[in-house]
CSV table of C-alpha atoms and ligand atoms in Angstrom, one decimal:
chain,number,residue,atom,x,y,z
A,1,MET,CA,21.8,81.8,-48.6
A,2,ASN,CA,23.3,78.5,-49.6
A,3,ALA,CA,19.9,76.9,-49.2
A,4,SER,CA,18.8,78.5,-52.5
A,5,ARG,CA,21.7,76.8,-54.4
A,6,LYS,CA,20.8,73.7,-56.2
A,7,PHE,CA,22.6,70.4,-56.9
A,8,PRO,CA,25.4,70.1,-57.8
A,9,GLN,CA,26.6,73.4,-56.3
A,10,SER,CA,25.1,72.2,-53.1
A,11,ARG,CA,26.0,68.6,-52.1
A,12,LEU,CA,25.1,68.0,-48.5
A,13,ARG,CA,27.1,64.8,-48.6
A,14,ARG,CA,30.4,66.8,-48.7
A,15,THR,CA,30.2,67.5,-45.0
A,16,ARG,CA,29.5,63.8,-44.3
A,17,PHE,CA,32.5,62.5,-46.1
A,18,THR,CA,34.8,61.6,-43.1
A,19,ALA,CA,34.3,61.2,-39.4
A,20,SER,CA,36.5,64.2,-38.7
A,21,ILE,CA,34.3,66.5,-40.8
A,22,ARG,CA,31.1,65.0,-39.4
A,23,ASN,CA,32.4,65.8,-35.9
A,24,LEU,CA,33.2,69.3,-36.9
A,25,ILE,CA,29.7,70.0,-38.2
A,26,ALA,CA,27.9,68.3,-35.3
A,27,GLU,CA,25.3,70.7,-34.0
A,28,ASN,CA,24.7,68.9,-30.7
A,29,ASP,CA,26.9,66.8,-28.4
A,30,LEU,CA,26.2,64.4,-25.6
A,31,THR,CA,28.6,64.5,-22.7
A,32,VAL,CA,28.7,63.1,-19.1
A,33,ASN,CA,27.6,66.6,-18.0
A,34,ASP,CA,24.2,66.0,-19.6
A,35,LEU,CA,23.5,62.9,-17.5
A,36,ILE,CA,21.9,62.3,-14.1
A,37,GLN,CA,21.7,58.8,-12.6
A,38,PRO,CA,18.6,57.8,-10.6
A,39,ILE,CA,19.3,55.4,-7.7
A,40,PHE,CA,16.8,53.3,-5.7
A,41,VAL,CA,17.7,52.6,-2.1
A,42,LYS,CA,15.8,50.0,-0.2
A,43,GLU,CA,15.1,49.8,3.5
A,44,GLY,CA,16.7,46.9,5.4
A,45,LEU,CA,18.3,45.4,2.3
A,46,ASP,CA,21.6,43.8,2.7
A,47,GLY,CA,23.6,44.4,-0.5
A,48,PHE,CA,21.6,45.0,-3.7
A,49,GLU,CA,18.9,43.3,-5.8
A,50,ALA,CA,17.9,43.5,-9.4
A,51,ILE,CA,14.8,45.2,-10.7
A,52,ASN,CA,13.1,42.9,-13.2
A,53,SER,CA,11.5,45.6,-15.3
A,54,LEU,CA,14.6,47.8,-15.3
A,55,PRO,CA,17.4,45.6,-16.7
A,56,GLY,CA,20.8,46.6,-15.3
A,57,ILE,CA,19.3,48.7,-12.5
A,58,ASN,CA,19.4,47.6,-8.8
A,59,ARG,CA,17.9,48.5,-5.5
A,60,TYR,CA,20.7,49.2,-3.0
A,61,GLY,CA,20.8,48.7,0.7
A,62,LEU,CA,22.6,51.5,2.5
A,63,ASN,CA,25.5,49.1,3.1
A,64,ALA,CA,26.0,48.7,-0.7
A,65,LEU,CA,25.2,52.3,-1.7
A,66,ASP,CA,28.9,53.4,-1.6
A,67,LEU,CA,29.8,51.0,-4.4
A,68,GLU,CA,27.2,52.5,-6.7
A,69,ILE,CA,28.3,56.0,-5.7
A,70,GLU,CA,31.9,55.2,-6.5
A,71,LYS,CA,31.0,53.9,-9.9
A,72,ILE,CA,29.0,57.0,-10.7
A,73,GLN,CA,31.8,59.3,-9.6
A,74,ASN,CA,34.3,57.2,-11.6
A,75,ASN,CA,32.1,57.7,-14.6
A,76,LYS,CA,32.3,61.5,-14.0
A,77,ILE,CA,28.6,61.9,-13.7
A,78,ASN,CA,27.7,65.1,-11.6
A,79,ALA,CA,24.5,64.2,-9.9
A,80,VAL,CA,22.1,61.5,-8.7
A,81,ALA,CA,18.4,61.4,-8.1
A,82,ILE,CA,17.6,59.3,-5.1
A,83,PHE,CA,14.3,57.3,-4.7
A,84,PRO,CA,13.4,55.3,-1.6
A,85,VAL,CA,11.8,51.9,-1.3
A,86,ILE,CA,10.1,52.1,2.1
A,87,ASP,CA,9.3,49.2,4.4
A,88,PRO,CA,5.6,48.5,3.8
A,89,ASN,CA,5.0,48.5,7.5
A,90,LYS,CA,6.0,52.2,7.7
A,91,LYS,CA,3.4,53.3,5.1
A,92,ASP,CA,0.3,55.0,6.3
A,93,GLU,CA,-2.5,57.2,5.0
A,94,GLN,CA,-0.6,60.4,5.8
A,95,GLY,CA,2.9,59.3,4.6
A,96,THR,CA,4.2,60.1,8.0
A,97,GLU,CA,7.5,58.4,7.5
A,98,SER,CA,8.4,61.1,4.8
A,99,LEU,CA,8.9,63.6,7.7
A,100,ASN,CA,11.2,61.4,9.8
A,101,GLU,CA,14.6,63.2,9.7
A,102,ASP,CA,16.4,59.8,10.0
A,103,ASN,CA,14.3,58.0,7.3
A,104,LEU,CA,15.9,56.0,4.6
A,105,VAL,CA,16.2,58.7,2.0
A,106,CYS,CA,17.7,61.2,4.6
A,107,GLU,CA,20.3,58.6,5.6
A,108,ALA,CA,21.1,57.9,2.0
A,109,ILE,CA,21.6,61.7,1.3
A,110,LYS,CA,23.9,62.1,4.3
A,111,GLN,CA,25.9,59.1,3.2
A,112,ILE,CA,26.3,60.3,-0.4
A,113,LYS,CA,27.2,63.9,0.7
A,114,LYS,CA,29.7,62.6,3.2
A,115,ASN,CA,31.4,60.2,0.7
A,116,SER,CA,31.3,62.0,-2.6
A,117,ASP,CA,31.1,65.3,-4.4
A,118,LEU,CA,27.9,64.3,-6.2
A,119,ALA,CA,25.0,66.7,-6.3
A,120,VAL,CA,22.0,65.0,-4.8
A,121,ILE,CA,18.5,65.5,-6.0
A,122,ALA,CA,15.7,64.3,-3.7
A,123,ASP,CA,12.1,63.8,-4.9
A,124,VAL,CA,9.3,65.6,-3.0
A,125,ALA,CA,6.1,63.5,-3.2
A,126,LEU,CA,4.4,61.1,-0.8
A,127,ASP,CA,3.9,58.1,-3.0
A,128,PRO,CA,6.8,56.0,-1.6
A,129,TYR,CA,5.3,56.6,1.9
A,130,THR,CA,1.5,56.4,1.5
A,131,SER,CA,-0.6,53.2,2.0
A,132,HIS,CA,-2.7,54.4,-1.0
A,133,GLY,CA,0.2,55.1,-3.2
A,134,HIS,CA,-0.8,58.7,-4.1
A,135,ASP,CA,1.6,61.7,-4.0
A,136,GLY,CA,-0.6,63.7,-1.6
A,137,LEU,CA,-3.2,63.2,1.1
A,138,LEU,CA,-6.7,62.0,0.5
A,139,ASP,CA,-10.0,63.5,1.7
A,140,GLU,CA,-13.0,61.4,2.8
A,141,SER,CA,-14.0,60.8,-0.8
A,142,GLY,CA,-10.6,59.6,-1.8
A,143,TYR,CA,-9.8,62.7,-3.8
A,144,VAL,CA,-6.2,64.0,-3.4
A,145,ASP,CA,-6.6,67.2,-1.3
A,146,ASN,CA,-4.4,69.9,-2.8
A,147,ASP,CA,-4.1,72.3,0.1
A,148,ARG,CA,-3.8,69.8,2.9
A,149,SER,CA,-1.1,68.0,0.9
A,150,LEU,CA,0.9,71.2,0.6
A,151,ALA,CA,1.8,71.4,4.3
A,152,THR,CA,3.1,67.8,4.3
A,153,LEU,CA,5.0,68.2,1.1
A,154,THR,CA,6.6,71.4,2.3
A,155,ASP,CA,7.7,69.7,5.5
A,156,GLN,CA,9.1,66.8,3.5
A,157,ALA,CA,11.1,69.2,1.3
A,158,MET,CA,12.5,70.9,4.5
A,159,THR,CA,13.5,67.4,5.8
A,160,LEU,CA,15.3,66.7,2.6
A,161,ALA,CA,17.1,70.1,2.6
A,162,LYS,CA,18.2,69.6,6.2
A,163,ALA,CA,19.6,66.2,5.3
A,164,GLY,CA,21.8,67.9,2.7
A,165,ALA,CA,20.0,67.5,-0.6
A,166,ASP,CA,21.3,70.0,-3.1
A,167,MET,CA,18.1,70.0,-5.0
A,168,VAL,CA,14.6,69.2,-3.9
A,169,ALA,CA,12.4,68.0,-6.8
A,170,PRO,CA,8.7,68.3,-6.3
A,171,SER,CA,7.1,65.6,-8.5
A,172,ASP,CA,3.7,65.7,-6.8
A,173,MET,CA,2.0,68.2,-9.1
A,174,MET,CA,0.0,69.9,-6.4
A,175,ASP,CA,-0.8,73.6,-7.2
A,176,GLY,CA,1.1,76.1,-5.2
A,177,ARG,CA,3.8,73.7,-3.9
A,178,ILE,CA,6.7,75.6,-5.3
A,179,ALA,CA,5.8,78.9,-3.6
A,180,SER,CA,5.2,77.0,-0.3
A,181,ILE,CA,8.5,75.2,-0.4
A,182,ARG,CA,10.4,78.3,-1.5
A,183,ASP,CA,9.0,80.4,1.3
A,184,SER,CA,9.9,77.7,3.8
A,185,LEU,CA,13.4,77.3,2.5
A,186,GLU,CA,14.0,81.1,2.6
A,187,ASN,CA,12.5,81.4,6.0
A,188,ASN,CA,14.8,78.7,7.4
A,189,GLY,CA,18.0,79.9,5.9
A,190,PHE,CA,18.2,77.4,3.0
A,191,VAL,CA,18.8,80.1,0.5
A,192,ASN,CA,20.9,78.0,-1.9
A,193,THR,CA,18.8,74.9,-2.0
A,194,ILE,CA,17.6,74.5,-5.6
A,195,ILE,CA,14.1,73.7,-6.5
A,196,LEU,CA,14.0,71.4,-9.5
A,197,SER,CA,10.3,71.4,-10.4
A,198,TYR,CA,8.7,68.5,-12.2
A,199,ALA,CA,6.7,71.3,-13.8
A,200,ALA,CA,5.3,69.5,-16.8
A,201,LYS,CA,4.7,66.1,-15.5
A,202,TYR,CA,2.2,64.0,-17.5
A,203,SER,CA,-0.2,61.3,-16.2
A,204,SER,CA,1.8,58.7,-18.2
A,205,LYS,CA,1.7,55.0,-18.5
A,206,PHE,CA,5.5,55.1,-19.0
A,207,TYR,CA,6.0,55.1,-15.2
A,208,GLY,CA,5.1,51.5,-14.7
A,209,PRO,CA,8.6,50.0,-14.0
A,210,PHE,CA,9.3,52.8,-11.6
A,211,ARG,CA,6.2,52.1,-9.5
A,212,ASP,CA,7.3,48.5,-9.4
A,213,ALA,CA,10.8,49.5,-8.4
A,214,VAL,CA,9.6,51.6,-5.4
A,215,GLY,CA,6.8,49.2,-4.6
A,216,SER,CA,4.0,51.8,-4.9
A,217,SER,CA,2.1,50.1,-7.8
A,218,SER,CA,0.4,47.6,-5.5
A,219,ASN,CA,-0.6,50.4,-3.2
A,220,LEU,CA,-2.0,52.5,-6.0
A,221,GLY,CA,-3.8,49.5,-7.5
A,222,VAL,CA,-6.1,50.5,-10.3
A,223,GLY,CA,-6.1,54.1,-9.1
A,224,SER,CA,-4.7,56.8,-11.5
A,225,LYS,CA,-3.0,60.1,-10.9
A,226,ASP,CA,-5.2,61.9,-13.6
A,227,THR,CA,-6.6,64.4,-11.1
A,228,TYR,CA,-3.2,66.0,-10.5
A,229,GLN,CA,-0.7,64.9,-13.2
A,230,MET,CA,-1.3,66.5,-16.7
A,231,SER,CA,-3.3,65.2,-19.5
A,232,VAL,CA,-1.1,63.6,-22.2
A,233,ALA,CA,-3.0,65.6,-24.8
A,234,ASN,CA,-1.9,69.0,-23.7
A,235,ILE,CA,1.0,71.3,-24.4
A,236,ASP,CA,-0.3,74.9,-23.7
A,237,GLU,CA,-1.1,73.7,-20.2
A,238,ALA,CA,2.6,72.5,-19.8
A,239,LEU,CA,3.7,76.1,-20.6
A,240,HIS,CA,1.2,77.4,-18.1
A,241,GLU,CA,2.6,75.0,-15.4
A,242,VAL,CA,6.2,76.0,-16.1
A,243,ARG,CA,5.3,79.7,-16.0
A,244,MET,CA,3.6,79.3,-12.6
A,245,ASP,CA,6.4,77.3,-11.2
A,246,LEU,CA,9.0,79.8,-12.3
A,247,GLU,CA,7.0,82.7,-10.8
A,248,GLU,CA,6.7,80.7,-7.6
A,249,GLY,CA,10.5,80.3,-7.3
A,250,ALA,CA,11.6,77.2,-9.3
A,251,ASP,CA,15.3,77.3,-10.4
A,252,ILE,CA,15.1,74.5,-12.9
A,253,VAL,CA,12.1,73.0,-14.6
A,254,MET,CA,11.6,69.5,-15.8
A,255,VAL,CA,9.6,67.8,-18.5
A,256,LYS,CA,8.6,64.2,-17.9
A,257,PRO,CA,8.4,61.7,-19.6
A,258,GLY,CA,11.0,62.5,-22.1
A,259,MET,CA,11.2,61.0,-25.6
A,260,PRO,CA,7.4,61.0,-26.2
A,261,TYR,CA,7.4,64.7,-25.1
A,262,LEU,CA,10.3,66.3,-27.1
A,263,ASP,CA,7.8,68.9,-28.5
A,264,VAL,CA,7.2,70.0,-24.9
A,265,ILE,CA,10.9,70.2,-24.1
A,266,LYS,CA,11.5,72.4,-27.2
A,267,SER,CA,8.6,74.7,-26.4
A,268,VAL,CA,9.5,75.1,-22.8
A,269,LYS,CA,13.2,75.9,-23.6
A,270,GLU,CA,12.3,78.3,-26.4
A,271,THR,CA,9.6,80.1,-24.4
A,272,PHE,CA,11.3,80.5,-21.1
A,273,LYS,CA,15.1,80.1,-21.8
A,274,VAL,CA,15.7,78.7,-18.3
A,275,PRO,CA,17.5,75.6,-17.2
A,276,THR,CA,15.4,72.7,-18.5
A,277,PHE,CA,15.9,69.1,-17.6
A,278,ALA,CA,14.1,66.1,-19.0
A,279,TYR,CA,13.4,62.7,-17.5
A,280,GLN,CA,13.8,59.6,-19.7
A,281,VAL,CA,11.5,57.6,-17.5
A,282,SER,CA,11.5,54.0,-16.5
A,283,GLY,CA,9.2,52.8,-19.3
A,284,GLU,CA,11.3,54.5,-22.0
A,285,TYR,CA,14.4,52.8,-20.6
A,286,ALA,CA,12.7,49.5,-20.3
A,287,MET,CA,11.5,49.6,-23.9
A,288,LEU,CA,15.0,50.3,-25.2
A,289,LYS,CA,16.7,47.8,-23.0
A,290,ALA,CA,14.2,45.1,-23.8
A,291,ALA,CA,14.9,45.6,-27.5
A,292,ILE,CA,18.7,45.7,-26.9
A,293,GLN,CA,18.5,42.5,-24.9
A,294,ASN,CA,16.6,40.8,-27.7
A,295,GLU,CA,19.2,42.0,-30.1
A,296,TRP,CA,16.4,43.8,-32.0
A,297,LEU,CA,18.3,47.1,-31.5
A,298,VAL,CA,22.0,47.8,-30.8
A,299,GLU,CA,23.2,49.6,-27.6
A,300,ASP,CA,24.0,52.8,-29.5
A,301,VAL,CA,20.2,53.6,-29.6
A,302,LEU,CA,20.7,54.8,-26.0
A,303,ILE,CA,23.0,57.6,-27.2
A,304,GLU,CA,20.8,58.3,-30.1
A,305,SER,CA,17.8,58.6,-27.8
A,306,LEU,CA,19.7,60.9,-25.5
A,307,LEU,CA,20.9,63.1,-28.3
A,308,SER,CA,17.3,63.7,-29.3
A,309,PHE,CA,16.8,65.4,-25.9
A,310,LYS,CA,19.8,67.7,-26.6
A,311,ARG,CA,18.3,68.6,-30.0
A,312,ALA,CA,15.0,69.4,-28.4
A,313,GLY,CA,16.9,71.8,-26.0
A,314,ALA,CA,17.2,69.9,-22.8
A,315,ASP,CA,20.2,70.9,-20.7
A,316,CYS,CA,20.3,67.6,-18.9
A,317,VAL,CA,18.6,64.2,-18.8
A,318,LEU,CA,17.8,62.0,-15.9
A,319,THR,CA,18.2,58.5,-17.3
A,320,TYR,CA,18.6,55.0,-16.0
A,321,ALA,CA,21.2,54.6,-18.8
A,322,ALA,CA,23.5,57.3,-17.3
A,323,ASN,CA,26.2,54.9,-16.1
A,324,GLU,CA,26.2,52.7,-19.1
A,325,VAL,CA,26.3,55.7,-21.5
A,326,ALA,CA,28.9,57.5,-19.5
A,327,VAL,CA,31.2,54.5,-19.9
A,328,LYS,CA,30.9,54.8,-23.7
A,329,LEU,CA,31.3,58.5,-23.7
A,330,ASN,CA,34.5,58.3,-21.6
A,331,GLN,CA,36.1,55.8,-23.9
B,1,PBG,C1,6.9,60.0,-7.8
B,1,PBG,C2,7.7,59.8,-9.1
B,1,PBG,C3,7.3,59.0,-10.2
B,1,PBG,C4,8.4,59.0,-11.0
B,1,PBG,C5,9.4,59.9,-10.5
B,1,PBG,N1,8.9,60.4,-9.3
B,1,PBG,C6,6.2,58.1,-10.4
B,1,PBG,C7,4.8,58.6,-10.5
B,1,PBG,O1,4.6,59.8,-10.6
B,1,PBG,O2,3.9,57.8,-10.3
B,1,PBG,C8,8.5,58.2,-12.3
B,1,PBG,C9,9.9,58.0,-12.8
B,1,PBG,C10,10.1,56.9,-13.8
B,1,PBG,O3,9.1,56.3,-14.3
B,1,PBG,O4,11.2,56.6,-14.1
B,1,PBG,N2,5.9,60.9,-7.8
């Protein structure tokens, strides 16, 4: 093997000499097929509004959503992940509004499916809808009750599938939700609805800007999601979560957050060899954009950060930078 050859027989700089050669030896590549754009839609909003902690990202009213969709299609991105910002008056303990077949997210899904070829991913979790900001239902002591939450989450997933979502993406981390949702989809004839499981989802502080964006942080207050999202210290447990979700019927698994968890992405991909997505979450994007805005970093760090996901083995990345990066990649 060449590796045993020593300098000067071996000069690794030979294959770095010109851009053409560097391109030829590139082991990984980032294309628009690797990107998914998350979108926030807001109830009752006329037009769009900026999100302070996510520079360049807006909340869209349904009447402005088509503009964003057109941009995403023009950038040749294949899919969007849609997140609703619900009217605070519609939030309750049970997250009832999540089951309304004409709710904001269902209307957005129908609109996107009608006006584009984009694949639509819809989150399954109650946090945008609950007055307490948790992803499931609480018992009398304030603990998130796994088994009672399953029924509502399964109904929510069905509501999203009926509205036309191509993928339902449980991000709630209740045990058993994949099996429950898969059974319900099969029993109701939704045999091709994909379950994209947020299988290895950590209880992370990197979700801060997202919780501001959907308005759930004030509901959650000082509460944490530590009793259902994973400990940031663990990786064996992530593989256990992924194995269970695959056995229960997940088609694609996700690791979240992304860049601080590249080791997890690599282990998941190497262990299971199934479609593996990663989520470059709001806090990761906010950090990079803040540094770029301050001119402490240049914009190309976005592409570098996304290539790290490809090296780790991710098939695809949900990133707020999708549009911006796609413009560069299409040049
Ligand atoms: C909802 C959900 C969250 C994110 C995606 N779906 C927040 C959370 O779990 O509190 C975070 C995404 C991001 O930070 O970009 N369960």
